[in-house]
Short mmCIF file of C-alpha atoms and ligand atoms in Angstrom, two decimals:
data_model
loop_
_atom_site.label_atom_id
_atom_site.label_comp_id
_atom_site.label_asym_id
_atom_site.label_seq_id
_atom_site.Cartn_x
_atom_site.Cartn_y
_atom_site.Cartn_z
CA UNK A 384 21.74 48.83 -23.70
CA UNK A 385 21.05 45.46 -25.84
CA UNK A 386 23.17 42.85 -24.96
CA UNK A 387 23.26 41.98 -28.54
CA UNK A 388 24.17 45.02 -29.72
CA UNK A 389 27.03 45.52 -27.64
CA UNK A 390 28.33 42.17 -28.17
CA UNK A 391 28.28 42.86 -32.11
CA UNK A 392 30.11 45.65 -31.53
CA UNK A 393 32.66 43.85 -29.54
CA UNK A 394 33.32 41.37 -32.03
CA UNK A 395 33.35 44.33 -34.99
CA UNK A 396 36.25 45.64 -32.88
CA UNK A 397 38.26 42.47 -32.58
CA UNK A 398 37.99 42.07 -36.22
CA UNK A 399 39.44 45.45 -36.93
CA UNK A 400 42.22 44.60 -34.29
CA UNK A 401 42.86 41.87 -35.97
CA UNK A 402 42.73 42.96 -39.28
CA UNK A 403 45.02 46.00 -38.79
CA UNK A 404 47.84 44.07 -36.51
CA UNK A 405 47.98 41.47 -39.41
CA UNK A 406 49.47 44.79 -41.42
CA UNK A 407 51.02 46.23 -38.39
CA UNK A 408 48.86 48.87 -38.56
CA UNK A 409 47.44 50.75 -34.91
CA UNK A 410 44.08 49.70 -34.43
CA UNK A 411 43.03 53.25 -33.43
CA UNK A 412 43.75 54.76 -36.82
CA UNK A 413 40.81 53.03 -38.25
CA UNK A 414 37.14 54.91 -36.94
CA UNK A 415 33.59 52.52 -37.21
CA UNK A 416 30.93 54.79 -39.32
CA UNK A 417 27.79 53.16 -38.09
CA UNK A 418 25.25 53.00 -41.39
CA UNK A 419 22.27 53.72 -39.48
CA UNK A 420 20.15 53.77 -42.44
CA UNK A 421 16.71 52.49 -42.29
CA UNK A 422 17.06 52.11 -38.46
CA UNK A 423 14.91 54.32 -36.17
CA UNK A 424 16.41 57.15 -34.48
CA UNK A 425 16.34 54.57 -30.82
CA UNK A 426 18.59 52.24 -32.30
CA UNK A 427 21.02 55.49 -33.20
CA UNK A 428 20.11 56.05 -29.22
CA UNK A 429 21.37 52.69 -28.09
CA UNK A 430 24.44 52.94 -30.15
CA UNK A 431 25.43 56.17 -28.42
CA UNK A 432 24.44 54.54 -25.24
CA UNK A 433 26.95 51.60 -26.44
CA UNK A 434 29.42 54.65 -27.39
CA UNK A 435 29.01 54.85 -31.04
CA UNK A 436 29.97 58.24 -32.19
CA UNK A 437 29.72 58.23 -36.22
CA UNK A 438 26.75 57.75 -38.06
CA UNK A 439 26.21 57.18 -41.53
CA UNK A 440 22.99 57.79 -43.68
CA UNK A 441 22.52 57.60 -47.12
CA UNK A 442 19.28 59.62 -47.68
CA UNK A 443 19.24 63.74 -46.74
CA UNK A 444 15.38 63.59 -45.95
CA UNK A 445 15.61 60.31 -44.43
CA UNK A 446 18.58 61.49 -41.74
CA UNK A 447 16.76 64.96 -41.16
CA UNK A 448 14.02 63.68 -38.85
CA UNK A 449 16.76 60.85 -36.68
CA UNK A 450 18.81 63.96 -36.49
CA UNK A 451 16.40 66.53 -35.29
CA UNK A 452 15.79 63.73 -32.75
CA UNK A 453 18.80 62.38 -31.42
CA UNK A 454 20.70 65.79 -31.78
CA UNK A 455 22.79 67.74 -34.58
CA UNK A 456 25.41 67.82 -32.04
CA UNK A 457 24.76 64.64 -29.92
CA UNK A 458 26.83 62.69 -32.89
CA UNK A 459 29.02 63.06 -35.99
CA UNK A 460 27.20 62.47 -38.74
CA UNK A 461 28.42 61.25 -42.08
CA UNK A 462 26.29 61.39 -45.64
CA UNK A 463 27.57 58.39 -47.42
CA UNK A 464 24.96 58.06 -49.89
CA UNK A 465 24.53 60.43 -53.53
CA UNK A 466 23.69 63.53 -52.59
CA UNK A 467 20.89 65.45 -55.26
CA UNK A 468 21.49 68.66 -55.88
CA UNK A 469 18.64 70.00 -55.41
CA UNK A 470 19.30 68.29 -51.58
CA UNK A 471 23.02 69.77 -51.29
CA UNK A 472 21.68 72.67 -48.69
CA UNK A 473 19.86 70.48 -46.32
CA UNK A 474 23.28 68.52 -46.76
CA UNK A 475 25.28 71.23 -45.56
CA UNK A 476 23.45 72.15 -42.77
CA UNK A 477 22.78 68.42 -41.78
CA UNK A 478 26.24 66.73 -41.99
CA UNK A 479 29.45 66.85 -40.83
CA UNK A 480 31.20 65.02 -43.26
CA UNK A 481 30.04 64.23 -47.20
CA UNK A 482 31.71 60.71 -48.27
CA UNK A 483 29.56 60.86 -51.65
CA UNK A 484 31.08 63.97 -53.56
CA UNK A 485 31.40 62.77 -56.80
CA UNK A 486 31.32 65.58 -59.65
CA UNK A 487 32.45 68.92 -59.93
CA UNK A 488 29.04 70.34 -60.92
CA UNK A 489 28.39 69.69 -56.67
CA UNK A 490 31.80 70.18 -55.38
CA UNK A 491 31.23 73.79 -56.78
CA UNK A 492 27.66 73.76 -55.69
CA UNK A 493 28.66 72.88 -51.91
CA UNK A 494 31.20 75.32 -52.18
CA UNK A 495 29.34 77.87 -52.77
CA UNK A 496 26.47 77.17 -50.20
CA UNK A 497 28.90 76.64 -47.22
CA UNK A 498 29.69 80.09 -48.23
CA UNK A 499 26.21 81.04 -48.25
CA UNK A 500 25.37 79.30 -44.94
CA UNK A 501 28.45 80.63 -42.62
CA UNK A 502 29.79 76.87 -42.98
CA UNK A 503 34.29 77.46 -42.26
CA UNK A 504 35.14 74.11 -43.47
CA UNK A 505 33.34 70.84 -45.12
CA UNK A 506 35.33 67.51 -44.47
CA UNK A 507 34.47 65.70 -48.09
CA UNK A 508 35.74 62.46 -49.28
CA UNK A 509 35.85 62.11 -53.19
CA UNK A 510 34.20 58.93 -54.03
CA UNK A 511 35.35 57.09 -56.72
CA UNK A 512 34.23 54.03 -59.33
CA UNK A 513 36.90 51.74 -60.34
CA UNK A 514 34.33 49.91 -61.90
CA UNK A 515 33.18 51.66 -64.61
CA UNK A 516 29.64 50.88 -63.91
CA UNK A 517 27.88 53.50 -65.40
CA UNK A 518 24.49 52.62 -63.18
CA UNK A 519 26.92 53.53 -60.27
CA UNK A 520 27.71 56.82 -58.07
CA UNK A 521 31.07 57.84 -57.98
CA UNK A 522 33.34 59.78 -60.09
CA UNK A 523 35.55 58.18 -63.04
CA UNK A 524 39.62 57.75 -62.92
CA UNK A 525 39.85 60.32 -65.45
CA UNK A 526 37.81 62.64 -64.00
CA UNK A 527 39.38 62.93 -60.44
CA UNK A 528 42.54 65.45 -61.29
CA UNK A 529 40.06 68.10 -62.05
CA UNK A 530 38.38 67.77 -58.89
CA UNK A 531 41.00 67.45 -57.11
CA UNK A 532 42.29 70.16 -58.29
CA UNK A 533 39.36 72.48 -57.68
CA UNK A 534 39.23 71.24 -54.16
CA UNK A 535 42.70 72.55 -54.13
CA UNK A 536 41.93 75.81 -54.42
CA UNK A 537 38.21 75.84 -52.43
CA UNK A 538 37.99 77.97 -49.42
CA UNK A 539 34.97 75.99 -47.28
CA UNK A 540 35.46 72.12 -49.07
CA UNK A 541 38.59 70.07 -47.53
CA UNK A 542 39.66 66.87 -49.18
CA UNK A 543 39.61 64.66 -46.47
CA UNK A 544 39.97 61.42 -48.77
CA UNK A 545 38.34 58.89 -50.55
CA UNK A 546 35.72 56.69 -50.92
CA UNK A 547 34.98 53.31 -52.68
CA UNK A 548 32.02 51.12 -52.88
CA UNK A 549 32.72 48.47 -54.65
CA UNK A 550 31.14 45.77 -57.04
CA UNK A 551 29.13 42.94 -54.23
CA UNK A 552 31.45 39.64 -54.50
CA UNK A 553 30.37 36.76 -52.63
CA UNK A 554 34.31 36.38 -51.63
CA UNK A 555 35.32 39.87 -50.02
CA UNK A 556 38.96 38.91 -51.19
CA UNK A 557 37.32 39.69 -55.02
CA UNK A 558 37.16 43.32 -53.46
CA UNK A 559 40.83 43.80 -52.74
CA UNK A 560 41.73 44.95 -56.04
CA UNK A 561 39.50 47.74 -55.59
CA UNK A 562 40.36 48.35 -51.96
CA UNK A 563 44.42 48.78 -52.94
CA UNK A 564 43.50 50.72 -56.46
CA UNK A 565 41.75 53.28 -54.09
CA UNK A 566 44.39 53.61 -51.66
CA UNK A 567 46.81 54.22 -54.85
CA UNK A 568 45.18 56.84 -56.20
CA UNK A 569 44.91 58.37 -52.11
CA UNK A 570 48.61 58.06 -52.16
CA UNK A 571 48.82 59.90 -55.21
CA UNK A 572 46.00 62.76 -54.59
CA UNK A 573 45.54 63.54 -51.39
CA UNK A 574 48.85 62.15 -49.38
CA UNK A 575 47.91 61.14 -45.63
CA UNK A 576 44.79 61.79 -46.23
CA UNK A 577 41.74 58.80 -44.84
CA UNK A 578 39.93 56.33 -47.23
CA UNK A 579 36.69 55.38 -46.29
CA UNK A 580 36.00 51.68 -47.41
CA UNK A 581 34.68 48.41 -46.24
CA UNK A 582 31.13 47.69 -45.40
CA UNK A 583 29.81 44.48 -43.30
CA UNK A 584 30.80 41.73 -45.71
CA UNK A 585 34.36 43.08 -46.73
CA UNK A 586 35.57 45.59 -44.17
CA UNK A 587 38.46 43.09 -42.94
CA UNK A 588 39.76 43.39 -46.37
CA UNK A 589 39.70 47.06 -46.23
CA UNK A 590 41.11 47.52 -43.19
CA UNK A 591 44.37 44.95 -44.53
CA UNK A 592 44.31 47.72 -47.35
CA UNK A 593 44.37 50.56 -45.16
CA UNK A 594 40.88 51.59 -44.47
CA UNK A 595 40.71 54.30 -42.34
CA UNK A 596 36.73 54.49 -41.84
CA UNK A 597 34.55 51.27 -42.31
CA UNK A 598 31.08 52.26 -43.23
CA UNK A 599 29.28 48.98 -41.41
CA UNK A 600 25.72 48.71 -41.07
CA UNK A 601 23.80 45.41 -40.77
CA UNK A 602 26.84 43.58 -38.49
CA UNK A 603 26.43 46.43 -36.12
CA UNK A 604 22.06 47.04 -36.51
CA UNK A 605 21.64 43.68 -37.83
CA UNK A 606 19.04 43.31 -40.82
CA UNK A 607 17.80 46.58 -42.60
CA UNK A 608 13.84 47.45 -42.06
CA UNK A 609 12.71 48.47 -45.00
CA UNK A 610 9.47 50.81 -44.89
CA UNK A 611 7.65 52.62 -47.87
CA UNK A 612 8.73 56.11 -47.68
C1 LIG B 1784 24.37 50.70 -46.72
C2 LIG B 1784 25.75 51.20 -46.94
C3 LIG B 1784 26.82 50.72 -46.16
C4 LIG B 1784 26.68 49.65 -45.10
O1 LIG B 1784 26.29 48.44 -45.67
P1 LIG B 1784 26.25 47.10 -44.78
O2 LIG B 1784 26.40 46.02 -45.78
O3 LIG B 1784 24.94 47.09 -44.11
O4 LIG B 1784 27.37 47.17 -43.81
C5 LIG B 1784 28.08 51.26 -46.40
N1 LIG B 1784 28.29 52.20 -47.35
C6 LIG B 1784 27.28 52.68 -48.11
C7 LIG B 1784 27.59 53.71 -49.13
C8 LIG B 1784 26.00 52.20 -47.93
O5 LIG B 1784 25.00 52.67 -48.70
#
């Protein structure tokens, strides 16, 4: 196991311990998704080996081949990136969890192909833009009762939450705003239920706002390789 990846990981943890005592919150409640994108399927392998558990990727065809490597079942793994339609079967078969769901048009398209493939139950987490950035993923303020309430009523799709990712602000406290705004609207939709936010520059933030997964990749991989694909 690297020595440096371990003690990355070690000091990830302390800030979450940190973060979530300052709010009196239980350290434990908050899981690490580790946003293995870009990294080869060994450094997935020496994250297990560190004891890693939850990986996110952000690209279906990207995440096939690591998977097919390391193991469907040797890992939880999380899509946290926008899933294409024309991608949502390989999704279904591939992941354990969708964070990206963010229109009706798929949340009735997944629905339907869990049904197809034999899937019981899909964990998905709506995610939403506060932003209003129209270049962005995620699904309006306006739109969200509707899709919430057709997840409601689906058989094979379970809200598990919701999912932000915000504007990039040089000072993670800019982020906040967005942070709480999504943990309103959790309150108000989906009651208990988890809210993934907070990557490596702001998840200390999101954990003080009640985080519940932290999507971190470079602070655990360190710098993203980049490779023409
Ligand atoms: C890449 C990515 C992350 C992790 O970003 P880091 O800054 O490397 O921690 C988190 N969430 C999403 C949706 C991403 O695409």
């Amino acid at each position: 196991m690297s020595e440096a990846l371990s003690e990355r990981l070690a000091k990830i943890d302390a800030q979450i311990d940190r973060s979530a005592r300052k709010n009196g919150r239980d350290p434990r409640s908050i899981r690490l998704v580790a946003v293995s994108k870009t990294q080869p399927a060994a450094a997935i392998s020496g994250a297990l080996a560190a004891g890693v558990r939850i990986f996110g990727e952000n690209k279906v065809q990207e995440a096939e081949g690591k998977i097919a490597e390391i193991g469907r079942e040797n890992a939880e793994w999380h899509l946290i990136g926008h899933l294409q339609s024309n991608k949502a079967r390989k999704a279904v078969r591939l992941f354990d969890v969708i964070h990206s769901l963010d229109s009706g048009a798929l949340a009735e398209r997944l629905e339907r192909i869990c049904e197809e493939e034999g899937r019981a139950e899909l964990p998905v987490f709506i995610q939403v833009d506060l932003a209003g950035e129209t270049t962005k993923d995620g699904i309006g303020e306006k739109d969200l009762p509707a899709l919430v309430e057709f997840l409601r009523g689906a058989r094979h799709l379970k809200l598990a939450g919701m999912m932000i990712v915000p504007p990039y602000f040089d000072d993670p406290e800019d982020a906040r705003p967005f942070f709480r705004r999504l943990r309103e609207l959790r309150d108000r939709f989906v009651a208990g239920g988890e809210l993934s936010m907070g990557m490596s520059h702001d998840f200390e933030v999101a954990v003080e706002e009640g985080a519940t997964l932290v999507r971190i990749g470079t602070a655990v991989f360190g710098e993203r390789f980049y490779t023409k694909s």
